[in-house]
Coordinates of C-alpha atoms in Angstrom, one line a residue:
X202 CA 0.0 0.0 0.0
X203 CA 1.2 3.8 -1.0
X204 CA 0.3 6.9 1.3
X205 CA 0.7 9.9 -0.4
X206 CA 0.3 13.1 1.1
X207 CA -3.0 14.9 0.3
X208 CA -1.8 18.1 1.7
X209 CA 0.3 19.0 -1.2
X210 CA -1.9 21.4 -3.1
X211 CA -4.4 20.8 -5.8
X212 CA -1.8 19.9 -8.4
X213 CA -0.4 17.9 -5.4
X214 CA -3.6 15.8 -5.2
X215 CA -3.3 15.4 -8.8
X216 CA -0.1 14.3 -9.1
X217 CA -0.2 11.7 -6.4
X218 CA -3.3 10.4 -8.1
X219 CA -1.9 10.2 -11.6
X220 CA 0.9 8.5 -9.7
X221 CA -1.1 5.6 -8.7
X222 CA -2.0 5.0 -11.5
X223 CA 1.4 4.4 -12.9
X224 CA 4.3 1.5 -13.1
X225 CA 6.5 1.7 -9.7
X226 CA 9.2 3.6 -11.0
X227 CA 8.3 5.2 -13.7
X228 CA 5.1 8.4 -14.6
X229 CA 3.5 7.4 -16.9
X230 CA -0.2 7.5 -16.2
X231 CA -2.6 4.8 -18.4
X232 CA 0.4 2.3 -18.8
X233 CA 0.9 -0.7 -17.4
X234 CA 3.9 -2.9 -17.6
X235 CA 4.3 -3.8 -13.5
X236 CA 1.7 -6.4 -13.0
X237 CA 3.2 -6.8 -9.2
X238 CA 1.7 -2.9 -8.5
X239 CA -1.8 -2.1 -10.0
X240 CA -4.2 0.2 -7.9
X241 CA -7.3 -1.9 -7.3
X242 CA -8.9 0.6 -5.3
X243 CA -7.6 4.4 -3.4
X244 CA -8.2 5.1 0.5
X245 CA -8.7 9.2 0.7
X246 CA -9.4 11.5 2.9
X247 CA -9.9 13.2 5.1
X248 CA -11.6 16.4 3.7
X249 CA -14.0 16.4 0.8
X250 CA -11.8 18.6 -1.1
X251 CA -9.4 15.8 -1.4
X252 CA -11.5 13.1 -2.4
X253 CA -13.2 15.1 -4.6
X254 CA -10.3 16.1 -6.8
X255 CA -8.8 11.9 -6.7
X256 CA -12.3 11.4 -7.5
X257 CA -12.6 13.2 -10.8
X258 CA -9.1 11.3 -12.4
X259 CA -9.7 7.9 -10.4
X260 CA -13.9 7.8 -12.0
X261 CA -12.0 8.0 -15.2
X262 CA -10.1 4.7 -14.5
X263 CA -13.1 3.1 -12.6
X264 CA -10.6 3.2 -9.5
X265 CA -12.8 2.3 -6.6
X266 CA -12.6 4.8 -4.0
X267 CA -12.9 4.3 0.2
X268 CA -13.1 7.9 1.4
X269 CA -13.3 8.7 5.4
X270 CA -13.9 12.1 7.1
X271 CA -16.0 14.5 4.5
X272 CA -17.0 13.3 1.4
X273 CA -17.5 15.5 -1.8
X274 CA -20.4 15.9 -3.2
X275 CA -21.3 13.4 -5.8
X276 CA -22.7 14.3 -9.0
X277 CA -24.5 11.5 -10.8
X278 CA -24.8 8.0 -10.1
X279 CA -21.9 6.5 -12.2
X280 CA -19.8 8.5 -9.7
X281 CA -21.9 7.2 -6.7
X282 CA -21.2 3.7 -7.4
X283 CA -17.6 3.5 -7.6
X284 CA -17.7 5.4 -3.7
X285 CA -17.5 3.8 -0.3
X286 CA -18.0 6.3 2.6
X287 CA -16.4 4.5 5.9
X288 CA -18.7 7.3 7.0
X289 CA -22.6 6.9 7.9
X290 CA -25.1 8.7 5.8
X291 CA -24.6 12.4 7.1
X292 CA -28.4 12.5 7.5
X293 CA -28.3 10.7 10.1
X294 CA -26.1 12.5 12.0
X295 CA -28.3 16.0 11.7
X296 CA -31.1 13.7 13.1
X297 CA -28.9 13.1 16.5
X298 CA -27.6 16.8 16.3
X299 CA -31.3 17.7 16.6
X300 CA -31.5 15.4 19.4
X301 CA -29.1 16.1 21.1
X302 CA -30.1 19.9 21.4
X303 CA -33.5 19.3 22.2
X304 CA -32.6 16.9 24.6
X305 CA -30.8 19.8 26.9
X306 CA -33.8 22.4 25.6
X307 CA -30.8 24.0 23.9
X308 CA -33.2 26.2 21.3
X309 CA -31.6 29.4 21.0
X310 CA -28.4 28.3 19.2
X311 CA -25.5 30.0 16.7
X312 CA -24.0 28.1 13.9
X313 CA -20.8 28.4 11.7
X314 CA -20.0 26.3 8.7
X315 CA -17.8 26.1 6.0
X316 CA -19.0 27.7 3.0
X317 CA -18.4 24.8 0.5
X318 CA -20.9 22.2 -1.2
X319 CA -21.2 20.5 2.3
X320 CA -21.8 23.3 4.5
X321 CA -24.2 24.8 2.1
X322 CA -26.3 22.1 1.8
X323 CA -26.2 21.6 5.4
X324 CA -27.5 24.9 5.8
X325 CA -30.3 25.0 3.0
X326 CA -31.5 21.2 3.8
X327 CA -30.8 20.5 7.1
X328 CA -31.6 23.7 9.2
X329 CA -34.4 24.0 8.3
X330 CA -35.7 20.9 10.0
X331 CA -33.7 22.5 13.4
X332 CA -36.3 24.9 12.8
X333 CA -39.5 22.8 12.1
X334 CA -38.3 20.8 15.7
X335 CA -38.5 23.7 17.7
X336 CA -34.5 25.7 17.0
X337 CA -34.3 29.3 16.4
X338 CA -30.9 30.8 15.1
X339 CA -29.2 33.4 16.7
X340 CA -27.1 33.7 13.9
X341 CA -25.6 31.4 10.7
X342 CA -22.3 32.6 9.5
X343 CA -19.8 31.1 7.4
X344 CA -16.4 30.3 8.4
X345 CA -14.1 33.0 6.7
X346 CA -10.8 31.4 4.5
X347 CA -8.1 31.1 5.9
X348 CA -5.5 31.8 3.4
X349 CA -4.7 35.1 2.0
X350 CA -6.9 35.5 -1.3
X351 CA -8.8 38.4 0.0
X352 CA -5.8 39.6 1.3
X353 CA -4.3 39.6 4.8
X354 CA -5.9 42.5 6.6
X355 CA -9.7 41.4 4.9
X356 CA -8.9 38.2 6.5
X357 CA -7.8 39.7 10.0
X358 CA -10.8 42.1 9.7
X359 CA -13.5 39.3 8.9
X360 CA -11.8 36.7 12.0
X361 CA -12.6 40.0 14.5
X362 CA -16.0 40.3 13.8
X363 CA -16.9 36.5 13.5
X364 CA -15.2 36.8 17.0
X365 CA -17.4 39.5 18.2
X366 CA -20.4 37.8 16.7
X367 CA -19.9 34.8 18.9
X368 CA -18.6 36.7 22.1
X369 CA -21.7 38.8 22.1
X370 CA -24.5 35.9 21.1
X371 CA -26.4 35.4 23.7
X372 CA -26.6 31.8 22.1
X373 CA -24.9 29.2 24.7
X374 CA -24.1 26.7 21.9
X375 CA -22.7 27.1 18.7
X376 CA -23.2 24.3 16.3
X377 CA -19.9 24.0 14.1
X378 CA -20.0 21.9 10.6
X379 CA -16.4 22.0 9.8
X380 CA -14.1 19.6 8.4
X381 CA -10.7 18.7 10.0
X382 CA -8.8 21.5 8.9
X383 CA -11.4 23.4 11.0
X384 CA -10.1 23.1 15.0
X385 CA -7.0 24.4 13.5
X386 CA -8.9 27.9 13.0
X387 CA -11.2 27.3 16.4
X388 CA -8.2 27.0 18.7
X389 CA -7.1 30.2 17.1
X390 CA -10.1 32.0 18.4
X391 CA -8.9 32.5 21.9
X392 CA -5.9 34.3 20.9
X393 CA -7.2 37.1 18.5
X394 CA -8.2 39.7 21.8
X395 CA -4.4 39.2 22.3
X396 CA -3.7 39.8 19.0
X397 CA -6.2 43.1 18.3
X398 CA -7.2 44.4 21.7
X399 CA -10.5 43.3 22.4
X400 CA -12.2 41.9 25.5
X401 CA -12.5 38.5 25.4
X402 CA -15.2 36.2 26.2
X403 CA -16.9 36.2 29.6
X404 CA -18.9 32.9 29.0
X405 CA -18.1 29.8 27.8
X406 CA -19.6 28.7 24.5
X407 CA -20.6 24.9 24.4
X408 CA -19.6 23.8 20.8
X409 CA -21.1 21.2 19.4
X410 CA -18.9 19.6 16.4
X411 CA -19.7 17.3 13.5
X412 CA -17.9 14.3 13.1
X413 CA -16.6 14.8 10.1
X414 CA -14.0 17.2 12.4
X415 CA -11.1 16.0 14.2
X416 CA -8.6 17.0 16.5
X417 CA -5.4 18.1 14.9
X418 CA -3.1 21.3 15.1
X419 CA -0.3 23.1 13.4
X420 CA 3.3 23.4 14.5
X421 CA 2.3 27.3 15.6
X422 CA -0.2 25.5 17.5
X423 CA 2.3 23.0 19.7
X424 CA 2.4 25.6 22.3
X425 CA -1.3 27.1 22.5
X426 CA -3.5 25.6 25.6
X427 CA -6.5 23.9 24.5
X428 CA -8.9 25.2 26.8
X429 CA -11.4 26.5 24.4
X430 CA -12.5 22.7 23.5
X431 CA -13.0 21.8 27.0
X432 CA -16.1 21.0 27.4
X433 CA -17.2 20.6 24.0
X434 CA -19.7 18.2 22.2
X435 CA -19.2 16.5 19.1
X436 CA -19.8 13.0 17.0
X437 CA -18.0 10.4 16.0
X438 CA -18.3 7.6 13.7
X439 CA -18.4 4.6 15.9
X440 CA -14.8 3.1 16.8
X441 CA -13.4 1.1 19.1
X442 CA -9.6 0.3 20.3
X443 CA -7.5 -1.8 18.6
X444 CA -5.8 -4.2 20.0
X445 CA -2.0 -3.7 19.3
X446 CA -2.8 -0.5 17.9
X447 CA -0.4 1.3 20.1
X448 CA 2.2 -0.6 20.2
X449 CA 2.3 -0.6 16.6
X450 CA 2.9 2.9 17.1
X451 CA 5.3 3.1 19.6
X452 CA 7.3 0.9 17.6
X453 CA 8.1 3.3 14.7
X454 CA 10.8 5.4 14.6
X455 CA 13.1 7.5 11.3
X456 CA 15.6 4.6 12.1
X457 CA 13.6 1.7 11.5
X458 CA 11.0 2.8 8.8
X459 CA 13.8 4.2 6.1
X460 CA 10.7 3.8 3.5
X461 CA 8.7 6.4 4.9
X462 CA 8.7 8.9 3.3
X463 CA 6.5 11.1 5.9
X464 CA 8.0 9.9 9.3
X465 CA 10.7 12.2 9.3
X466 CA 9.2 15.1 9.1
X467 CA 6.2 14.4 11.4
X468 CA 9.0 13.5 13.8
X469 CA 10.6 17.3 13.5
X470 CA 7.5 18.7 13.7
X471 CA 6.0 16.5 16.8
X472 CA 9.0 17.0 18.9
X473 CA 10.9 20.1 17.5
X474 CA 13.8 18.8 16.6
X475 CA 16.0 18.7 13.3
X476 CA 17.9 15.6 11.8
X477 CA 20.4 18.6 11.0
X478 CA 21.1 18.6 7.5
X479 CA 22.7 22.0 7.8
X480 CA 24.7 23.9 9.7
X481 CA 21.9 26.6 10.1
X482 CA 19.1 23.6 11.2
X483 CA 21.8 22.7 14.0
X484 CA 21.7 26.1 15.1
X485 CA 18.6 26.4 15.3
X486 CA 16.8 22.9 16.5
X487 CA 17.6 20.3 18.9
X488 CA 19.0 17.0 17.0
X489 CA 16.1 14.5 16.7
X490 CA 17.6 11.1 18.1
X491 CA 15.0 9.2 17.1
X492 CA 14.8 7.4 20.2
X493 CA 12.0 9.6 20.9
X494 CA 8.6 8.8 22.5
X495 CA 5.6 8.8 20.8
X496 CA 3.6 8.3 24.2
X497 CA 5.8 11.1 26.1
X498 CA 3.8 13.7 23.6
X499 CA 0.6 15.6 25.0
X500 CA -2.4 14.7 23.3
X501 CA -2.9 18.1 22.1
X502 CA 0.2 17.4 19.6
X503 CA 0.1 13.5 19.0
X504 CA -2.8 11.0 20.5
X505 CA -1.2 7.1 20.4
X506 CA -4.9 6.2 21.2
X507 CA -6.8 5.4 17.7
X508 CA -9.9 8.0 16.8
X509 CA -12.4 7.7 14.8
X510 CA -10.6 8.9 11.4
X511 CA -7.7 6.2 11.8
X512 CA -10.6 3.6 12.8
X513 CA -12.1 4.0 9.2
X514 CA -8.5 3.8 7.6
X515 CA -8.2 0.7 9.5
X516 CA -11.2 -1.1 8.6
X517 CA -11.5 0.4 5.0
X518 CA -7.9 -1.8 4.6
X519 CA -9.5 -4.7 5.3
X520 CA -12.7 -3.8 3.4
X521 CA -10.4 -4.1 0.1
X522 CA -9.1 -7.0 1.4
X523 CA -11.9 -8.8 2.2
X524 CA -13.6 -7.7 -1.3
X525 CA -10.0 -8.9 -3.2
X526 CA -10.6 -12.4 -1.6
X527 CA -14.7 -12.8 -2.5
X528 CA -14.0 -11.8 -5.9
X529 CA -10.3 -13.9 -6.5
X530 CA -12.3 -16.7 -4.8
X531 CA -15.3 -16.4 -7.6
X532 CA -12.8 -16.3 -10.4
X533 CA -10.4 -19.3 -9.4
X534 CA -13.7 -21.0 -9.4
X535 CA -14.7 -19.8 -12.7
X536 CA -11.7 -19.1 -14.5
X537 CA -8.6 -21.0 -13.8
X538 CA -6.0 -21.7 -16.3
X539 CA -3.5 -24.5 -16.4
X540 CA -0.1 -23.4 -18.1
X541 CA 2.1 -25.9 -17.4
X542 CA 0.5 -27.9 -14.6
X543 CA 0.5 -24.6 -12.7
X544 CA -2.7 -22.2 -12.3
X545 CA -3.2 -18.8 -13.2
X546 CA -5.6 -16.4 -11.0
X547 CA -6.8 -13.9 -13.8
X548 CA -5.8 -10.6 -13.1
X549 CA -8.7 -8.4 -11.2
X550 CA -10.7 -5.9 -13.5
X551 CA -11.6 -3.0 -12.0
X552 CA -15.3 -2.1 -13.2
X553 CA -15.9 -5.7 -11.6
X554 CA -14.3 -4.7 -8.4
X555 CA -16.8 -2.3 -7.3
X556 CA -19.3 -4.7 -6.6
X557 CA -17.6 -7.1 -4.5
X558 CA -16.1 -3.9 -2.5
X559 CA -20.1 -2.7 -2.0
X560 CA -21.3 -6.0 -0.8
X561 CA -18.3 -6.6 1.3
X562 CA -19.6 -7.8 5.1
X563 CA -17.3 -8.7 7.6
X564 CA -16.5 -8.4 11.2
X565 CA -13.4 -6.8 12.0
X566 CA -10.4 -7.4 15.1
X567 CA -12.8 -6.2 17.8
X568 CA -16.0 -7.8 16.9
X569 CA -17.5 -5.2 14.7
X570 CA -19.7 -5.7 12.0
X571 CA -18.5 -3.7 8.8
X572 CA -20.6 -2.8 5.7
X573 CA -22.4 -0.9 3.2
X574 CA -25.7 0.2 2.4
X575 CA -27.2 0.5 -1.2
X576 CA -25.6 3.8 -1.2
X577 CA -22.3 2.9 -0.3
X578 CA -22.1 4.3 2.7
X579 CA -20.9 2.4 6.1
X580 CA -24.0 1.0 8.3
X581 CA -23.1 2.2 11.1
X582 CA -23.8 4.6 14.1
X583 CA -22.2 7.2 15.9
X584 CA -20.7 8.0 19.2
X585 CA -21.0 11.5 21.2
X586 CA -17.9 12.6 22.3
X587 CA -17.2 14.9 25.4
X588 CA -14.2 17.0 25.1
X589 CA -11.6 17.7 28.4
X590 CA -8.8 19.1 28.4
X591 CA -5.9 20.1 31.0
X592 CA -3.2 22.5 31.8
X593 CA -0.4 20.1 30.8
X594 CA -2.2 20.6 27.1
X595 CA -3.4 17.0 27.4
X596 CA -7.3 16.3 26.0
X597 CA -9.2 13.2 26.5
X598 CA -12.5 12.7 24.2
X599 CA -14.8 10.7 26.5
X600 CA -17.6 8.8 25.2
X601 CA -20.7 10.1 27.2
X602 CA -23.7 8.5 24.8
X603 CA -24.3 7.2 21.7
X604 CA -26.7 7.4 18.6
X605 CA -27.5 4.3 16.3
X606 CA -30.6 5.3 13.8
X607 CA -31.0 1.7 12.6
X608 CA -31.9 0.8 16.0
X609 CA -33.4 3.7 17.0
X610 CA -30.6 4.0 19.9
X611 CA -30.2 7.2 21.1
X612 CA -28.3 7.2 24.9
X613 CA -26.4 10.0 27.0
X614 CA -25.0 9.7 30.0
X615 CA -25.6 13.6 31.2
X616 CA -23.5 12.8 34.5
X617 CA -20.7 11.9 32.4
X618 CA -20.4 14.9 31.0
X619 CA -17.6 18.2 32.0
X620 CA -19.2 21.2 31.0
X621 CA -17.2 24.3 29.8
X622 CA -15.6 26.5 32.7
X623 CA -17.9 29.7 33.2
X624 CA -20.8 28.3 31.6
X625 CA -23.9 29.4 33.7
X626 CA -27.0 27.6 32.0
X627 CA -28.9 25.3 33.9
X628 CA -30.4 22.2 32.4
X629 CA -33.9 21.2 32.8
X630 CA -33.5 17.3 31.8

């Protein structure tokens, strides 16, 4: 299996893609002479801006794709069918959102979203349903970019008053459909009064995340508390822990995995150190030994315990392998050729692929049950995750409740929860 890394850019994205599609060694997309290396189906993720750009070369080829976090939208249903979400249908998760709000009378509420095909259907589909089961908005505003197209100051300016907007909602939750990029741009929030001389906020907000979201920071970042999620909501595709997981993890190090091409510089970045190429890297940086502990990081830089974006990578790897097997099984059975007194398995074809991958059904390491419906999108439920964090910039998400639409399961344990520091509302429940 090849990882490459989907946060090179657009051409990026394209490249990699046109890469996969290639001989080992050699770019040349569309030819073939490596029989050992041919791309039977493309993990991607995690935002839908990713899979949607593999998505519009690999549809050419008929390349099945698994994606996890966000998912693009898909136009048409010869595009649909060569999908597999390791993500329930996002429906679904609106439905618990709901829930969950009305469940703690939470009906005066402020939502952010990212203003892309997802977000905006989220907004014109799905809020107004908050509002036929009882919601009122105190205000909907889109997430400003964050790059400098509109130019750095227009950027500054519009961060400031979405700040405002929040600190002076009277709202006590904000409802935030973001994508994973998106806590990188939430945990700058409590640094712009800092920044521009403005009061900050005197109440805590309660956010409430979508799962598509995920914890994950920039190198800026390492040193920033994490305060601001403490106390948060948010869901989760369903996932459990994998046994040997960790120490799968704590076993990798530069020294030992030469062929990754990635570990090196996750290592500089996770514990600020240089392999000192130069002279001016040794001046700067401590030397990275490699000897290095993954589990001696906070969790607010690197988590050793799986979440729910690694738990879809995970089972999506053995969804191809499971589908590879059913359909090599059908054509040894079918098709077997004697050359020699030897047999031949015929090679896969792609276009055929698909369908085993859809009706793949399997139960995975810990016992769980892993499919797809007609759609292609994984039956499954989600989890509702509490966020708390610490001082020592460590964050646990805790579990408190659960929501399963196929059967009808929705469960919270309230006394589980940590509420935000300074948050004054009291729940009628």
């Amino acid at each position: 299996m090849n990882g490459k890394d989907s946060l090179a850019g657009i051409s990026g994205r394209d490249y990699f893609t046109l890469v996969l599609l290639s001989t080992w060694t050699n770019f040349i997309p569309n030819y073939k002479c490596d029989s050992k290396d041919n791309t039977v189906a493309v993990i991607g993720g995690p935002n839908s801006d990713v899979n949607f750009f593999m998505a519009t070369i690999l549809s050419i080829y008929k390349v099945p794709q698994l994606g996890y976090g966000s998912s693009p939208v898909i136009h048409g249903p010869s595009q649909q069918l060569l999908f597999q979400w390791m993500f329930p249908n996002r429906n679904q998760q609106y439905v618990g959102m709901l829930q969950l709000l009305l469940l703690f009378t939470w009906t005066w509420i402020g939502v952010i979203f990212i203003e892309d095909d997802n977000g905006l259907r989220f907004v014109q589909k799905e809020l107004p349903k908050f509002s036929q089961g009882g919601i009122c908005f105190d205000f909907i505003e889109p997430l400003p970019p964050l790059y400098f197209k509109i130019g750095i100051h227009e950027m500054i300016e519009s961060w400031v008053k979405l700040y405002l907007l929040i600190s002076d909602s009277t709202a006590s939750v904000v409802v935030l459909h973001g994508e994973i990029h998106t806590m990188i741009v939430l945990r700058m929030f409590p640094r712009i009064p800092e920044f521009e001389n403005i009061p900050g906020m005197t109440n805590s907000k309660v956010w409430m995340m979508t799962a598509q979201m995920e914890f994950t920071s920039i190198p800026l970042q390492r040193s920033w508390d994490v305060d601001i999620l403490h106390g948060a909501l948010g869901f989760a595709t369903q996932s459990k822990e994998v046994v040997g997981f960790q120490n799968f993890l704590q076993r990798r190090n530069p020294d030992v995995q030469t062929r990754d091409g990635f570990i090196k510089d996750f290592w500089k970045q996770a514990f600020d150190c240089s392999f000192q190429t130069s002279l001016e890297e040794e001046n700067l940086w401590n030397r990275c030994s490699g000897e290095e502990k993954l589990e001696a990081l906070p969790r607010s830089i690197f988590d050793i315990s799986i979440s729910s974006h690694s738990y879809s990578v995970y089972n999506a790897v053995y969804a191809v392998a499971h589908a590879l097997q059913s359909m090599s099984s059908l054509m040894l059975k079918r098709r077997t050729l004697s050359e020699e007194g030897r047999k031949i398995i015929l090679n896969p074809v792609l276009w055929q692929f698909h369908h085993y991958l859809r009706k793949v059904s399997f139960n995975n390491s810990v016992g769980e049950m892993i499919s797809f419906d007609q759609n292609g999108n994984l039956e499954a439920g989600f989890d509702i995750i509490n966020w708390v964090t610490f001082p020592n910039l460590s964050l646990h998400r805790v579990k408190v409740g659960k929501f399963d639409p196929k059967d009808q399961e929705f469960n919270v344990y309230v006394n589980a929860i940590r509420w935000p520091r300074r948050f004054n509302q009291v729940f009628r429940i």
